[in-house]
Coordinates of C-alpha atoms in Angstrom, one line a residue:
M142 CA -19.5 -16.6 7.8
K143 CA -19.6 -14.5 4.6
D144 CA -22.9 -15.7 3.9
S145 CA -24.5 -14.8 7.0
W146 CA -23.2 -11.4 6.7
D147 CA -26.7 -10.6 5.2
E148 CA -28.7 -11.6 7.5
P149 CA -29.8 -9.1 10.0
I150 CA -26.9 -8.6 13.1
P151 CA -28.6 -10.4 16.3
P152 CA -29.6 -8.4 19.3
A153 CA -27.0 -10.4 21.4
W154 CA -23.8 -9.3 18.8
R155 CA -24.7 -5.6 19.2
T156 CA -22.8 -5.0 21.7
L157 CA -19.3 -3.0 21.9
G158 CA -16.9 -5.3 23.2
F159 CA -18.1 -7.7 19.8
V160 CA -17.7 -4.4 17.7
Q161 CA -14.3 -4.0 18.8
E162 CA -13.4 -7.6 18.1
L163 CA -14.8 -7.7 15.0
A164 CA -12.3 -4.8 14.2
L165 CA -8.8 -6.0 16.3
E166 CA -10.0 -9.2 13.9
A167 CA -9.8 -6.8 10.9
A168 CA -6.7 -5.0 12.0
T169 CA -5.0 -9.2 12.5
T170 CA -6.2 -10.2 9.1
L171 CA -5.0 -7.5 7.2
E172 CA -2.0 -8.7 5.3
Q173 CA -3.3 -12.6 5.2
D174 CA -6.4 -11.6 3.5
P175 CA -7.2 -7.9 2.7
E176 CA -10.6 -8.0 1.7
L177 CA -11.7 -10.3 4.6
S178 CA -10.3 -7.4 6.5
C179 CA -12.4 -5.3 4.9
S180 CA -15.7 -7.1 5.0
L181 CA -15.0 -7.7 8.7
A182 CA -14.6 -4.5 9.6
Q183 CA -17.5 -3.8 7.2
F184 CA -19.1 -6.0 9.8
A185 CA -17.9 -4.0 12.8
V186 CA -19.7 -0.4 10.9
A187 CA -23.2 -2.9 10.9
T188 CA -23.0 -3.8 14.1
V189 CA -21.7 -0.4 16.2
S190 CA -24.5 1.7 13.9
G191 CA -27.2 -0.5 15.2
I192 CA -26.6 -0.3 18.6
S193 CA -29.0 2.2 20.7
P194 CA -27.2 5.4 21.8
T195 CA -28.3 5.1 24.6
A196 CA -27.1 1.6 26.1
Y197 CA -23.5 2.8 26.5
P198 CA -21.9 6.0 27.5
P199 CA -21.5 8.6 24.1
L200 CA -17.6 8.3 24.5
A201 CA -17.7 4.9 24.3
I202 CA -20.2 4.3 21.6
A203 CA -17.8 7.8 19.8
F204 CA -14.6 5.6 20.3
A205 CA -15.8 2.0 18.9
E206 CA -17.3 3.6 15.9
G207 CA -13.9 5.5 15.0
Q208 CA -12.1 2.3 15.6
A209 CA -14.6 0.3 13.0
W210 CA -14.7 3.0 10.5
K211 CA -11.1 3.3 11.1
E212 CA -10.1 -0.4 9.9
L213 CA -12.5 -0.4 6.9
G214 CA -10.3 2.7 6.0
T215 CA -7.3 0.8 6.4
A216 CA -8.1 -2.5 4.8
H217 CA -9.4 0.3 1.9
R218 CA -5.9 1.7 1.9
Y219 CA -4.5 -1.8 1.3
L220 CA -6.6 -3.1 -1.3
S221 CA -5.7 0.7 -2.9
Q222 CA -9.3 2.2 -3.0
Y223 CA -8.3 5.4 -1.9
D224 CA -11.3 7.2 -2.7
A225 CA -13.1 4.6 0.2
A226 CA -10.7 4.5 2.4
L227 CA -11.1 9.0 2.6
R228 CA -14.4 8.6 3.1
A229 CA -13.8 5.6 5.6
Y230 CA -11.3 7.8 7.3
D231 CA -13.7 11.0 7.6
A232 CA -16.4 9.1 9.2
A233 CA -13.8 7.7 11.8
R234 CA -12.9 11.5 12.3
R235 CA -16.6 12.3 12.9
S236 CA -16.9 9.7 15.4
Y237 CA -13.4 11.1 17.3
A238 CA -14.0 14.7 16.3
S239 CA -17.0 15.8 19.1
Y240 CA -14.7 14.4 22.1
G241 CA -11.5 15.7 23.6
A242 CA -10.1 12.4 25.6
L243 CA -10.4 11.3 21.7
A244 CA -7.3 13.4 20.4
H245 CA -5.2 11.5 20.4
E246 CA -7.6 8.3 17.8
L247 CA -8.1 11.5 16.3
A248 CA -4.3 12.3 15.0
I249 CA -4.3 8.9 14.5
V250 CA -6.8 8.7 11.3
D251 CA -4.9 11.7 10.4
L252 CA -1.8 10.7 10.0
A253 CA -3.5 7.5 7.8
R254 CA -5.2 9.7 6.3
A255 CA -1.9 11.4 5.5
V256 CA -0.6 7.7 4.1
V257 CA -3.4 7.9 1.3
F258 CA -2.6 11.2 0.1
S259 CA 1.0 10.1 -0.3
E260 CA -0.4 7.0 -2.1
A261 CA -2.2 9.5 -4.4
C262 CA 0.3 11.8 -4.7
R263 CA -1.3 14.5 -2.9
F264 CA 1.9 15.3 -1.7
D265 CA 1.1 19.0 0.1
E266 CA -1.7 17.3 1.7
A267 CA 0.3 14.7 3.2
L268 CA 3.1 16.7 4.7
E269 CA 0.3 19.2 5.9
L270 CA -1.2 16.4 7.9
I271 CA 2.3 14.8 9.2
T272 CA 3.4 18.8 10.3
A273 CA -0.3 18.8 12.0
T274 CA -0.5 15.8 13.9
A275 CA 3.2 15.7 15.7
P276 CA 2.4 18.2 18.1
E277 CA -0.2 15.6 19.5
F278 CA 1.8 12.6 19.1
V279 CA 4.5 14.4 21.3
A280 CA 1.7 16.0 24.1
Y281 CA 0.9 11.9 24.4
H282 CA 4.8 10.9 24.2
D283 CA 3.8 8.5 21.0
H284 CA 7.3 8.1 20.0
R285 CA 6.3 5.5 17.2
R286 CA 4.0 7.8 15.0
L287 CA 6.6 10.8 15.1
V288 CA 8.8 8.2 13.8
Q289 CA 6.0 6.9 11.1
G290 CA 6.0 10.9 10.2
A291 CA 9.1 11.4 9.4
L292 CA 9.0 8.5 7.4
L293 CA 6.3 9.3 5.4
R294 CA 8.0 12.5 5.2
A295 CA 11.0 11.1 3.5
M296 CA 8.9 8.5 1.4
I297 CA 7.5 12.2 -0.3
Y298 CA 10.6 13.9 -0.7
H299 CA 11.9 10.0 -3.2
R300 CA 8.4 10.1 -4.6
R301 CA 9.1 13.8 -5.4
G302 CA 12.7 13.0 -7.1
D303 CA 14.6 15.0 -3.9
L304 CA 16.5 11.8 -3.4
M305 CA 19.5 13.1 -0.9
R306 CA 16.8 14.6 1.0
A307 CA 15.0 11.9 0.9
R308 CA 17.8 9.1 2.1
A309 CA 18.7 12.0 5.0
G310 CA 15.1 11.9 6.1
Y311 CA 15.2 8.0 6.0
E312 CA 18.5 7.4 7.9
E313 CA 17.4 9.9 10.9
A314 CA 13.8 7.6 10.7
L315 CA 16.2 5.0 11.3
S316 CA 18.3 6.5 14.0
R317 CA 14.9 7.1 16.2
A318 CA 13.0 3.8 15.1
E319 CA 16.0 1.8 16.9
H320 CA 14.5 3.4 20.6
H321 CA 11.1 4.1 19.8
A322 CA 9.4 2.3 16.7
D323 CA 7.3 -1.3 16.5
A324 CA 9.7 -3.8 14.0
H325 CA 7.4 -2.5 11.3
T326 CA 8.2 0.6 10.9
I327 CA 11.3 -0.4 11.1
A328 CA 10.9 -3.1 8.3
S329 CA 9.2 -0.3 6.3
I330 CA 12.4 2.1 6.4
H331 CA 14.9 -0.4 5.5
N332 CA 12.7 -1.4 2.7
N333 CA 12.6 2.3 1.3
L334 CA 16.4 3.1 2.2
G335 CA 17.0 -0.1 0.3
Q336 CA 14.9 1.0 -2.6
L337 CA 16.7 4.9 -2.9
C338 CA 19.9 3.0 -2.6
T339 CA 19.0 1.1 -5.7
D340 CA 17.6 4.2 -7.5
I341 CA 21.6 5.4 -7.1
N342 CA 23.0 2.9 -8.2
D343 CA 24.6 2.3 -4.6
L344 CA 23.4 -1.6 -4.6
D345 CA 25.5 -3.2 -1.9
T346 CA 23.7 -0.6 0.3
A347 CA 20.6 -1.6 -1.5
A348 CA 20.9 -5.2 -0.8
R349 CA 21.8 -5.2 3.0
E350 CA 18.6 -3.1 3.0
L351 CA 16.3 -4.9 1.7
T352 CA 17.8 -8.2 2.3
K353 CA 17.1 -6.7 6.8
A354 CA 13.6 -5.9 5.5
R355 CA 12.8 -8.9 4.0
E356 CA 14.1 -10.9 7.2
L357 CA 12.0 -8.7 9.7
F358 CA 8.7 -8.9 7.4
L359 CA 8.6 -12.4 7.6
R360 CA 9.7 -13.0 11.1
L361 CA 5.6 -10.5 11.4
S362 CA 4.5 -12.9 9.5
M363 CA 3.6 -10.4 6.6
P364 CA 2.7 -11.7 3.5
G365 CA 1.9 -8.5 1.6
E366 CA 5.3 -6.6 2.6
V367 CA 7.5 -9.7 1.5
A368 CA 6.1 -9.1 -1.9
R369 CA 6.7 -5.6 -2.0
T370 CA 10.4 -5.9 -1.0
D371 CA 11.0 -9.0 -3.1
G372 CA 9.4 -6.5 -5.8
A373 CA 12.4 -3.9 -4.4
L374 CA 14.9 -7.1 -5.0
G375 CA 13.8 -7.7 -8.6
R376 CA 14.7 -4.2 -9.8
L377 CA 18.2 -4.6 -8.0
A378 CA 18.7 -7.7 -9.4
M379 CA 17.3 -6.1 -13.1
Q380 CA 19.8 -3.4 -12.1
R381 CA 22.6 -5.7 -12.2
G382 CA 21.4 -7.2 -14.8
E383 CA 20.7 -10.6 -12.6
F384 CA 17.2 -11.4 -15.3
D385 CA 16.9 -14.9 -14.2
D386 CA 17.0 -13.6 -10.4
A387 CA 14.7 -10.7 -11.2
V388 CA 12.2 -13.2 -13.3
E389 CA 11.7 -15.6 -10.8
L390 CA 11.7 -12.6 -8.0
F391 CA 9.0 -11.3 -9.7
G392 CA 7.0 -14.3 -10.2
R393 CA 6.7 -14.8 -6.8
V394 CA 5.7 -11.2 -6.0
R395 CA 2.7 -12.1 -9.1
Q396 CA 1.7 -14.9 -7.4
R397 CA 1.6 -13.6 -3.5
F398 CA -0.4 -10.3 -5.0
S399 CA -3.1 -12.5 -7.0
E400 CA -3.8 -15.0 -4.1
L401 CA -4.1 -12.0 -1.5
G402 CA -6.8 -10.6 -4.0
M403 CA -4.9 -7.4 -5.1
I404 CA -5.0 -7.8 -8.5
D405 CA -3.7 -4.7 -9.4
E406 CA -0.5 -4.6 -7.2
A407 CA -0.2 -8.1 -9.5
S408 CA -0.7 -6.5 -12.8
V409 CA 2.1 -4.2 -11.9
S410 CA 4.2 -7.0 -11.2
A411 CA 3.1 -9.0 -14.1
L412 CA 5.0 -6.0 -16.0
D413 CA 8.4 -6.4 -14.2
I414 CA 8.3 -10.2 -15.3
V415 CA 7.5 -8.8 -19.2
E416 CA 10.3 -6.4 -18.5
A417 CA 12.5 -9.0 -17.5
L418 CA 12.0 -11.7 -20.3
V419 CA 12.3 -9.1 -22.8
A420 CA 15.8 -8.6 -21.2
K421 CA 16.2 -12.3 -21.8
N422 CA 15.8 -11.9 -25.1
H423 CA 12.2 -14.1 -24.7
R424 CA 10.5 -11.8 -26.1
D425 CA 7.7 -14.2 -27.1
D426 CA 7.0 -15.5 -23.3
A427 CA 6.8 -11.6 -22.5
L428 CA 3.6 -11.2 -25.0
R429 CA 1.8 -13.9 -23.7
L430 CA 2.6 -12.7 -20.6
T431 CA 1.1 -9.4 -21.4
E432 CA -1.8 -11.1 -23.3
T433 CA -2.5 -13.0 -19.9
V434 CA -2.5 -10.2 -17.9
L435 CA -4.8 -8.0 -20.5
A436 CA -7.7 -11.4 -20.2
E437 CA -7.1 -11.0 -16.5
C438 CA -7.2 -7.3 -15.9
R439 CA -10.7 -7.3 -18.3
A440 CA -12.4 -10.3 -15.8
A441 CA -11.4 -8.4 -12.7
G442 CA -13.1 -5.3 -13.8
L443 CA -9.9 -3.0 -14.7
N444 CA -11.3 0.3 -16.1
D445 CA -10.8 1.0 -19.9
R446 CA -8.0 3.1 -19.8
G447 CA -5.6 0.5 -17.7
L448 CA -7.5 -2.0 -20.4
L449 CA -6.0 0.8 -23.3
A450 CA -2.7 1.0 -21.6
L451 CA -2.1 -3.0 -21.3
G452 CA -3.3 -3.2 -25.1
Y453 CA -1.5 -0.5 -26.3
L454 CA 1.3 -2.3 -25.0
R455 CA 0.4 -5.8 -26.4
D456 CA 0.3 -4.1 -29.7
L457 CA 4.0 -2.7 -29.8
L458 CA 5.7 -5.9 -27.7
P459 CA 5.8 -7.4 -31.6
L460 CA 7.0 -4.4 -33.3
H461 CA 9.1 -2.0 -31.3
P462 CA 13.3 -2.9 -31.3
E463 CA 13.3 -1.9 -27.9
P464 CA 10.2 -1.9 -26.0
Q465 CA 11.6 -1.1 -22.3
L466 CA 10.5 2.4 -22.0
S467 CA 7.3 1.7 -23.1
I468 CA 7.0 -1.0 -21.1
R469 CA 8.1 1.2 -17.9
Y470 CA 5.9 3.7 -19.1
V471 CA 2.7 2.1 -18.8
R472 CA 3.7 -0.2 -16.1
A473 CA 4.1 3.6 -13.9
Y474 CA 0.6 4.0 -15.7
L475 CA -1.5 1.4 -14.1
E476 CA 0.3 2.9 -10.2
Q477 CA -0.6 6.2 -11.5
L478 CA -4.4 5.0 -12.1
R479 CA -5.3 3.2 -8.5
A480 CA -4.6 6.8 -7.5
D481 CA -6.4 8.6 -10.5
P482 CA -9.1 6.4 -12.3
A483 CA -10.0 9.1 -14.3
R484 CA -6.4 9.7 -15.7
V485 CA -5.9 9.5 -19.3
F486 CA -3.6 6.6 -21.3
L487 CA -1.8 8.6 -23.8
P488 CA 0.4 6.8 -26.1
L489 CA 4.4 7.6 -25.8
P490 CA 5.2 9.5 -29.0
E491 CA 6.8 7.9 -32.3

């Protein structure tokens, strides 16, 4: 099917019904195959752009066009392509903004933009959008997205290091979610609460919350979210000193992200394995894996700054008596690089 997408779109396909089917399929396949989801959304955008403006009522065209751009933005966000995600979401906003009847859809896109801003560490902008969209969701009795906004706000507190405020936010969101949220949102709250409890060394609560999250994501057939939860369970195992379990969990995460074509996240999870191998005193295995990741990232076209950071780690591993801090430093840098591709890499001071 993908090979045919370079061909002109047949006139019989240029219908709003086909656009909406493509957008729905893009949303459905997001977890299983985010690259396919992105392609489907691009196909939807191309199709709707070829529909005559007189073929349907303008409001119907604006709705379908916005839907296609929104799904494209979400696919880009899932692939950590934040600038592309924001451009697509901005296009969705332009489709919706001319019609008061689409105010709810406009608020949904703005909440999605808040997620991107949060991932890109633009926290103030994300918080402004959460606050701005809440009245619209109240007016439409959209309690599910009000809970999602509360969850995102707690996540921002967490990322800023305000851990007690974040915990209170997660617990409040979870209480509200029991009556008003979908299973995906509930699983996400359990996952984030579990990660926070790991950070504050409440390990029993962390294990309970992460296990609940994983069970829900499995039930929802969301392999990417299962992988992220396995990564959180691996970090919990590291904190407990259960290094063999951590290597197994992180290996599962790396394999899943590789299968999904999410090379950036696969590379980050590989550095989790490297840290666990060093903790097991398997320094040679850690070095070989680092070299493998460096070669994979070079082949995948990771930017030069990321390659520089991985090269720094490869050269440091055989020499440094305690490289754990440097491993975490490079891991954090690779995560930040997804949001800020121009970020300069500076080695840790000696």
